[in-house]
Short mmCIF file of C-alpha atoms and ligand atoms in Angstrom, two decimals:
data_model
loop_
_atom_site.label_atom_id
_atom_site.label_comp_id
_atom_site.label_asym_id
_atom_site.label_seq_id
_atom_site.Cartn_x
_atom_site.Cartn_y
_atom_site.Cartn_z
CA MET I 1 104.64 93.14 65.32
CA ASN I 2 108.16 93.47 66.65
CA VAL I 3 107.88 96.41 69.08
CA LEU I 4 110.71 98.38 70.72
CA VAL I 5 109.75 100.00 73.96
CA ALA I 6 111.94 102.92 74.61
CA GLY I 7 111.95 103.67 78.36
CA GLY I 8 110.53 100.11 79.02
CA ALA I 9 112.39 99.91 82.39
CA GLY I 10 110.44 102.91 83.83
CA TYR I 11 107.15 103.00 85.65
CA ILE I 12 104.52 103.16 82.81
CA GLY I 13 106.90 101.55 80.44
CA SER I 14 107.55 98.41 82.49
CA HIS I 15 103.80 97.91 83.09
CA THR I 16 103.26 98.21 79.14
CA VAL I 17 105.97 95.64 78.62
CA ALA I 18 104.30 93.23 80.94
CA ALA I 19 100.94 93.77 79.08
CA LEU I 20 102.67 93.31 75.65
CA GLU I 21 104.21 90.01 76.85
CA LYS I 22 100.68 88.64 77.03
CA THR I 23 100.02 89.60 73.44
CA ALA I 24 101.38 88.03 70.10
CA HIS I 25 103.78 91.11 69.79
CA LYS I 26 107.47 90.54 70.32
CA VAL I 27 109.01 93.09 72.62
CA VAL I 28 112.50 94.52 73.02
CA VAL I 29 113.26 97.26 75.65
CA PHE I 30 115.61 100.03 74.94
CA ASP I 31 116.50 102.14 78.15
CA ASN I 32 119.39 104.14 79.29
CA LEU I 33 118.77 102.95 82.86
CA VAL I 34 119.26 106.47 84.22
CA LYS I 35 115.72 106.34 85.85
CA GLY I 36 114.61 102.87 84.81
CA HIS I 37 115.23 99.67 86.81
CA VAL I 38 116.57 96.50 85.34
CA GLU I 39 114.51 94.56 87.83
CA ALA I 40 111.32 96.07 86.31
CA VAL I 41 111.79 94.11 83.09
CA SER I 42 111.12 90.35 83.19
CA GLU I 43 113.99 88.13 82.36
CA GLN I 44 112.16 86.80 79.27
CA VAL I 45 112.49 90.22 77.60
CA LEU I 46 115.56 91.46 75.85
CA LEU I 47 116.79 94.76 77.45
CA ILE I 48 119.21 96.82 75.45
CA GLU I 49 121.00 99.66 77.28
CA GLY I 50 121.32 102.72 75.12
CA ASP I 51 120.42 106.34 74.84
CA LEU I 52 117.90 107.85 72.40
CA LEU I 53 120.38 110.60 71.46
CA ASP I 54 122.62 107.87 69.94
CA ALA I 55 120.81 107.82 66.61
CA ASP I 56 123.29 105.40 64.94
CA PHE I 57 123.02 102.79 67.67
CA LEU I 58 119.24 103.22 67.69
CA LYS I 59 119.03 102.62 63.90
CA HIS I 60 121.33 99.54 64.32
CA VAL I 61 118.85 98.16 66.92
CA LEU I 62 115.80 98.92 64.84
CA VAL I 63 117.23 97.19 61.87
CA THR I 64 118.74 94.24 63.74
CA TYR I 65 115.56 93.38 65.53
CA GLU I 66 113.29 94.17 62.50
CA ILE I 67 111.22 96.46 64.51
CA ASP I 68 107.76 97.45 63.14
CA ALA I 69 106.69 99.83 65.87
CA VAL I 70 108.13 101.87 68.70
CA VAL I 71 106.47 102.75 72.03
CA HIS I 72 108.25 105.74 73.31
CA PHE I 73 108.27 106.43 77.11
CA ALA I 74 111.80 107.60 77.59
CA ALA I 75 111.73 111.11 79.00
CA SER I 76 112.21 113.40 82.03
CA SER I 77 108.79 113.85 83.63
CA LEU I 78 108.87 116.02 86.72
CA VAL I 79 107.11 119.44 86.54
CA GLY I 80 109.15 121.15 89.25
CA GLU I 81 112.52 119.85 88.03
CA SER I 82 111.70 120.89 84.47
CA MET I 83 111.40 124.55 85.61
CA GLU I 84 114.81 124.40 87.22
CA ARG I 85 116.47 122.40 84.47
CA PRO I 86 114.89 123.24 81.17
CA GLU I 87 117.96 122.35 79.08
CA GLU I 88 117.85 118.72 80.32
CA TYR I 89 114.24 118.54 79.54
CA TYR I 90 114.49 119.99 76.11
CA ARG I 91 117.51 117.60 75.40
CA ASN I 92 115.94 114.56 76.74
CA ASN I 93 112.37 114.99 75.58
CA VAL I 94 112.67 117.05 72.41
CA LEU I 95 116.12 116.12 71.08
CA GLY I 96 115.65 112.62 72.29
CA THR I 97 112.47 112.16 70.21
CA PHE I 98 114.01 114.00 67.27
CA SER I 99 116.86 111.50 67.31
CA LEU I 100 114.44 108.61 67.68
CA LEU I 101 112.38 109.83 64.64
CA GLY I 102 115.43 110.27 62.50
CA ALA I 103 116.53 106.69 63.37
CA MET I 104 113.02 105.37 62.63
CA LYS I 105 112.87 107.25 59.34
CA SER I 106 116.23 105.88 58.08
CA ALA I 107 115.38 102.34 59.36
CA GLY I 108 111.98 102.47 57.63
CA VAL I 109 109.98 102.20 60.90
CA ASP I 110 106.72 104.10 60.53
CA LYS I 111 104.54 103.40 63.60
CA LEU I 112 105.04 105.15 66.94
CA VAL I 113 103.05 105.34 70.23
CA PHE I 114 104.10 108.41 72.17
CA SER I 115 103.65 109.20 75.84
CA SER I 116 102.12 112.62 76.14
CA THR I 117 100.55 114.41 79.19
CA ALA I 118 97.62 116.33 80.62
CA ALA I 119 100.20 119.02 81.19
CA VAL I 120 99.85 120.15 77.62
CA TYR I 121 96.49 121.74 78.67
CA GLY I 122 97.96 124.02 81.31
CA GLU I 123 95.04 125.61 83.38
CA PRO I 124 91.89 124.50 81.54
CA ALA I 125 88.94 126.91 81.68
CA SER I 126 86.54 123.92 82.25
CA TRP I 127 86.29 120.11 82.46
CA PRO I 128 86.11 117.32 81.66
CA ILE I 129 89.08 118.18 79.32
CA GLU I 130 88.65 117.15 75.62
CA GLU I 131 91.42 116.66 73.15
CA THR I 132 90.28 119.80 71.23
CA PHE I 133 90.76 122.11 74.28
CA PRO I 134 93.53 124.77 73.95
CA THR I 135 97.01 123.57 74.64
CA THR I 136 98.82 126.25 76.65
CA PRO I 137 101.12 124.40 79.05
CA THR I 138 102.22 126.26 82.16
CA ASN I 139 105.47 124.44 82.72
CA VAL I 140 108.57 123.27 80.79
CA TYR I 141 107.67 119.65 80.94
CA GLY I 142 104.33 120.24 79.31
CA ARG I 143 105.91 122.48 76.65
CA THR I 144 108.59 119.77 75.68
CA LYS I 145 105.80 117.24 75.28
CA LEU I 146 103.60 119.67 73.12
CA ALA I 147 106.75 120.46 71.02
CA VAL I 148 107.04 116.75 70.29
CA GLU I 149 103.44 116.51 69.41
CA GLY I 150 103.92 119.20 66.82
CA MET I 151 106.92 117.39 65.51
CA LEU I 152 104.94 114.15 65.12
CA ALA I 153 102.08 115.89 63.26
CA ASP I 154 104.63 117.51 60.91
CA TYR I 155 106.52 114.26 60.21
CA ALA I 156 103.25 112.42 59.76
CA ARG I 157 102.20 114.91 57.19
CA ALA I 158 105.47 114.82 55.29
CA TYR I 159 106.77 111.30 55.73
CA ASP I 160 105.57 107.71 56.29
CA LEU I 161 104.79 108.11 59.93
CA GLN I 162 101.61 107.14 61.82
CA TYR I 163 101.39 107.81 65.54
CA VAL I 164 99.13 107.57 68.52
CA SER I 165 99.92 110.24 71.20
CA LEU I 166 98.45 109.37 74.62
CA ARG I 167 97.92 112.30 77.02
CA TYR I 168 98.10 110.71 80.46
CA PHE I 169 96.34 112.18 83.41
CA ASN I 170 97.58 111.00 86.91
CA ALA I 171 99.23 107.54 86.53
CA ALA I 172 99.15 105.60 89.84
CA GLY I 173 98.83 102.05 91.03
CA ALA I 174 100.88 98.90 90.43
CA ALA I 175 100.49 95.52 88.80
CA GLU I 176 98.83 92.65 90.55
CA GLY I 177 101.11 90.60 92.69
CA GLY I 178 103.20 93.67 93.81
CA ASN I 179 106.23 92.78 91.66
CA ILE I 180 106.52 95.90 89.70
CA GLY I 181 105.46 99.34 90.70
CA GLU I 182 106.39 103.02 91.03
CA ASP I 183 109.94 103.79 92.12
CA HIS I 184 111.13 107.32 91.52
CA ALA I 185 114.20 109.03 92.98
CA PRO I 186 113.27 111.56 94.27
CA GLU I 187 109.63 110.69 94.63
CA THR I 188 107.33 113.71 94.18
CA HIS I 189 103.96 112.05 93.40
CA LEU I 190 101.09 112.14 95.91
CA ILE I 191 100.04 108.51 96.14
CA PRO I 192 103.46 107.00 96.68
CA LEU I 193 104.46 109.63 99.14
CA VAL I 194 101.25 109.00 101.10
CA LEU I 195 101.86 105.28 101.20
CA LYS I 196 105.54 105.75 102.18
CA THR I 197 104.22 107.92 105.05
CA ALA I 198 101.73 105.07 105.99
CA LEU I 199 104.85 102.72 106.11
CA GLY I 200 106.44 105.00 108.59
CA GLN I 201 109.24 105.95 106.18
CA ARG I 202 108.16 109.60 106.32
CA LYS I 203 107.00 111.71 109.18
CA ALA I 204 103.96 113.32 107.53
CA VAL I 205 102.24 113.96 104.25
CA GLN I 206 102.72 117.49 103.06
CA LEU I 207 99.36 118.73 101.50
CA PHE I 208 100.09 121.51 99.00
CA GLY I 209 97.49 124.16 99.01
CA THR I 210 94.16 124.30 100.83
CA ASP I 211 92.75 127.52 99.18
CA TYR I 212 92.00 126.27 95.69
CA PRO I 213 88.59 127.09 94.26
CA THR I 214 87.31 123.46 94.90
CA GLU I 215 84.86 122.00 97.41
CA ASP I 216 87.48 121.15 100.12
CA GLY I 217 90.08 123.61 98.98
CA THR I 218 92.47 121.10 97.65
CA CYS I 219 93.57 120.24 94.02
CA ILE I 220 91.45 117.79 92.05
CA ARG I 221 93.14 115.21 89.76
CA ASP I 222 92.14 112.28 87.65
CA TYR I 223 93.91 109.11 88.70
CA VAL I 224 94.18 106.33 86.21
CA HIS I 225 95.55 102.87 87.03
CA VAL I 226 98.92 102.12 85.24
CA ASP I 227 97.58 98.76 84.01
CA ASP I 228 94.67 100.58 82.29
CA LEU I 229 97.27 102.94 80.69
CA ALA I 230 99.23 99.88 79.64
CA ALA I 231 96.24 98.36 78.01
CA ALA I 232 95.70 101.52 76.05
CA HIS I 233 99.11 101.24 74.51
CA VAL I 234 98.37 97.70 73.35
CA LEU I 235 95.16 99.01 71.66
CA ALA I 236 97.05 101.89 70.15
CA LEU I 237 99.66 99.36 68.53
CA ASP I 238 96.68 97.31 67.19
CA HIS I 239 95.23 100.57 65.70
CA LEU I 240 98.61 101.34 64.05
CA ALA I 241 98.98 97.78 62.86
CA LYS I 242 95.77 98.16 60.94
CA ASP I 243 97.01 101.55 59.51
CA GLY I 244 94.21 103.21 61.47
CA GLY I 245 95.81 106.66 61.10
CA SER I 246 97.43 109.17 63.55
CA ARG I 247 95.53 110.14 66.65
CA VAL I 248 95.86 112.09 69.96
CA PHE I 249 93.90 110.73 72.90
CA ASN I 250 93.42 111.64 76.58
CA LEU I 251 93.78 108.78 79.02
CA GLY I 252 92.10 109.32 82.32
CA SER I 253 89.36 107.73 84.51
CA GLU I 254 87.09 110.66 84.04
CA LYS I 255 86.53 111.05 87.73
CA GLY I 256 88.29 113.68 89.86
CA PHE I 257 89.38 113.32 93.48
CA SER I 258 90.79 115.93 95.74
CA VAL I 259 94.12 115.59 97.63
CA ARG I 260 92.11 115.34 100.89
CA GLU I 261 90.01 112.54 99.39
CA VAL I 262 93.16 110.64 98.26
CA ILE I 263 94.58 110.99 101.80
CA GLU I 264 91.28 109.77 103.47
CA THR I 265 91.04 106.76 101.08
CA ALA I 266 94.71 105.80 101.68
CA LYS I 267 94.01 105.94 105.46
CA ARG I 268 91.13 103.59 105.04
CA VAL I 269 92.95 101.25 102.71
CA THR I 270 96.12 101.07 104.75
CA GLY I 271 94.51 101.25 108.23
CA VAL I 272 97.15 103.90 109.25
CA ASP I 273 96.09 107.27 110.60
CA PHE I 274 99.31 109.08 109.42
CA ALA I 275 100.08 112.78 109.98
CA VAL I 276 99.17 115.45 107.40
CA GLU I 277 100.83 118.90 107.28
CA GLU I 278 99.10 121.71 105.33
CA ARG I 279 101.47 123.69 103.22
CA PRO I 280 101.26 126.51 100.77
CA ARG I 281 100.41 125.80 97.13
CA ARG I 282 103.08 124.15 94.89
CA ALA I 283 104.09 126.27 92.01
CA GLY I 284 102.46 125.29 88.68
CA ASP I 285 99.62 123.14 89.97
CA PRO I 286 96.36 123.77 88.22
CA ALA I 287 93.24 123.42 90.46
CA VAL I 288 91.35 120.83 88.57
CA LEU I 289 92.49 118.29 85.88
CA VAL I 290 89.86 115.82 84.92
CA ALA I 291 89.85 113.96 81.50
CA SER I 292 87.17 113.23 79.04
CA SER I 293 88.45 109.90 77.57
CA ALA I 294 85.33 109.44 75.37
CA ALA I 295 87.47 109.59 72.21
CA ILE I 296 89.67 106.62 72.99
CA ARG I 297 86.78 104.58 74.50
CA ARG I 298 84.79 105.20 71.27
CA GLU I 299 87.51 104.80 68.73
CA LEU I 300 89.83 102.10 70.32
CA GLY I 301 87.25 100.48 72.62
CA TRP I 302 89.39 101.28 75.73
CA GLN I 303 87.66 100.37 79.01
CA PRO I 304 89.49 101.06 82.24
CA GLN I 305 89.16 98.16 84.59
CA LYS I 306 91.11 99.11 87.71
CA SER I 307 90.82 102.85 87.81
CA ASP I 308 88.66 103.34 90.94
CA LEU I 309 90.63 105.07 93.59
CA GLU I 310 90.48 102.18 96.10
CA THR I 311 91.79 99.62 93.70
CA ILE I 312 94.60 102.05 92.61
CA ILE I 313 95.72 102.72 96.12
CA ALA I 314 95.27 99.06 97.26
CA SER I 315 97.49 97.86 94.40
CA ALA I 316 100.15 100.49 95.08
CA TRP I 317 99.99 99.61 98.79
CA ALA I 318 100.68 96.01 97.98
CA TRP I 319 103.74 97.07 95.93
CA HIS I 320 105.09 99.48 98.59
CA GLN I 321 104.59 96.90 101.42
CA LYS I 322 106.39 94.13 99.41
CA HIS I 323 109.16 96.61 98.17
CA PRO I 324 109.61 99.27 100.93
CA ASN I 325 112.72 100.39 99.38
CA GLY I 326 111.50 100.07 95.78
CA TYR I 327 113.69 97.93 93.52
CA ALA I 328 116.77 98.33 95.71
CA GLU I 329 116.70 95.60 98.25
N1 UDP L 1 100.46 116.85 96.23
C1 UDP L 1 100.49 117.19 97.59
N2 UDP L 1 101.59 116.67 98.36
C2 UDP L 1 102.52 115.94 97.81
C3 UDP L 1 102.65 115.71 96.45
C4 UDP L 1 101.52 116.19 95.69
O1 UDP L 1 99.56 117.82 98.08
O2 UDP L 1 103.43 115.65 98.59
C5 UDP L 1 99.39 117.33 95.44
C6 UDP L 1 99.81 118.28 94.21
O3 UDP L 1 99.82 119.56 94.63
C7 UDP L 1 98.65 117.92 93.23
C8 UDP L 1 98.32 116.43 93.54
O4 UDP L 1 98.78 116.21 94.81
O5 UDP L 1 97.64 118.69 93.56
C9 UDP L 1 98.87 115.45 92.54
O6 UDP L 1 100.32 115.68 92.53
P1 UDP L 1 101.29 114.69 91.83
O7 UDP L 1 102.65 115.31 92.02
O8 UDP L 1 101.10 113.29 92.35
O9 UDP L 1 100.89 114.71 90.23
P2 UDP L 1 100.79 115.96 89.12
O10 UDP L 1 99.22 116.34 89.25
O11 UDP L 1 101.67 117.02 89.55
O12 UDP L 1 101.16 115.30 87.91
#
């Protein structure tokens, strides 16, 4: 298929583009380059600079490149920021997808893979979390992604649209070779912050919350390697190519690690005994988020290959060592 990857210059998008390059699919990247990096996309791939909100241009791109399917990563994705700037999140995430769906509809493109999030579950009553659990997001980011999932279900019912929505847990790690990786500004995620501290770029890791109802008092998360996420997108496209029908899947390793365990593993992998400062809880953080990924394993045959914590951290460490300032040299 001819595949348009919206947000293909971002973190998960660029790893998916690299995975798609190894398949028979033809890839075109569409990115407004506000958060994405030109350097994250190989020179072999056509990168079109544009914004999802420009539906006319988007339609022109879909028609010109005879696009069969869209993989849609383009979104604002920081929980804390979403609480302070909800308008931006509703515009980029909800209106952006609305515009994309309109362009797809008028260009006759009927297949979509959508980046959703574990944040749609809010504070779950138990775990592992299954797709049928209640969706009661506790932050604006999760609410915008859930709003889009509703829109997709409604369009799929009424029009020719088939979609796969992938609810990511904690994406981490970097591609082998250390050439592409995570580079957010500002960085807020645990693993890159820990590794920047190990590199000496930061004084200490701040540990948010030590009084959670978990064994060591810190939050438990399900970390999944970005290359395993990328592989799931390829499987989702193959499923849509076969007219397999619309689906919503969790994507996690199904293993939970506490913040202290992540810090200890990072100290072991890097060999650096960096400083850790204990801080109060960060607003909006649920205590435990661990996925059941049984549905995507069963239905699409997804098998995570790199999602043990040591491999995730070692691959991210290789990227940060090679690119201490991210893509900016
Ligand atoms: N965290 C932390 N210090 C940091 C960043 C994150 O203790 O500097 C904690 C955070 O409270 C959460 C976990 O690490 O429990 C993972 O946070 P991250 O922002 O990486 O991902 P999220 O779970 O928010 O998507």
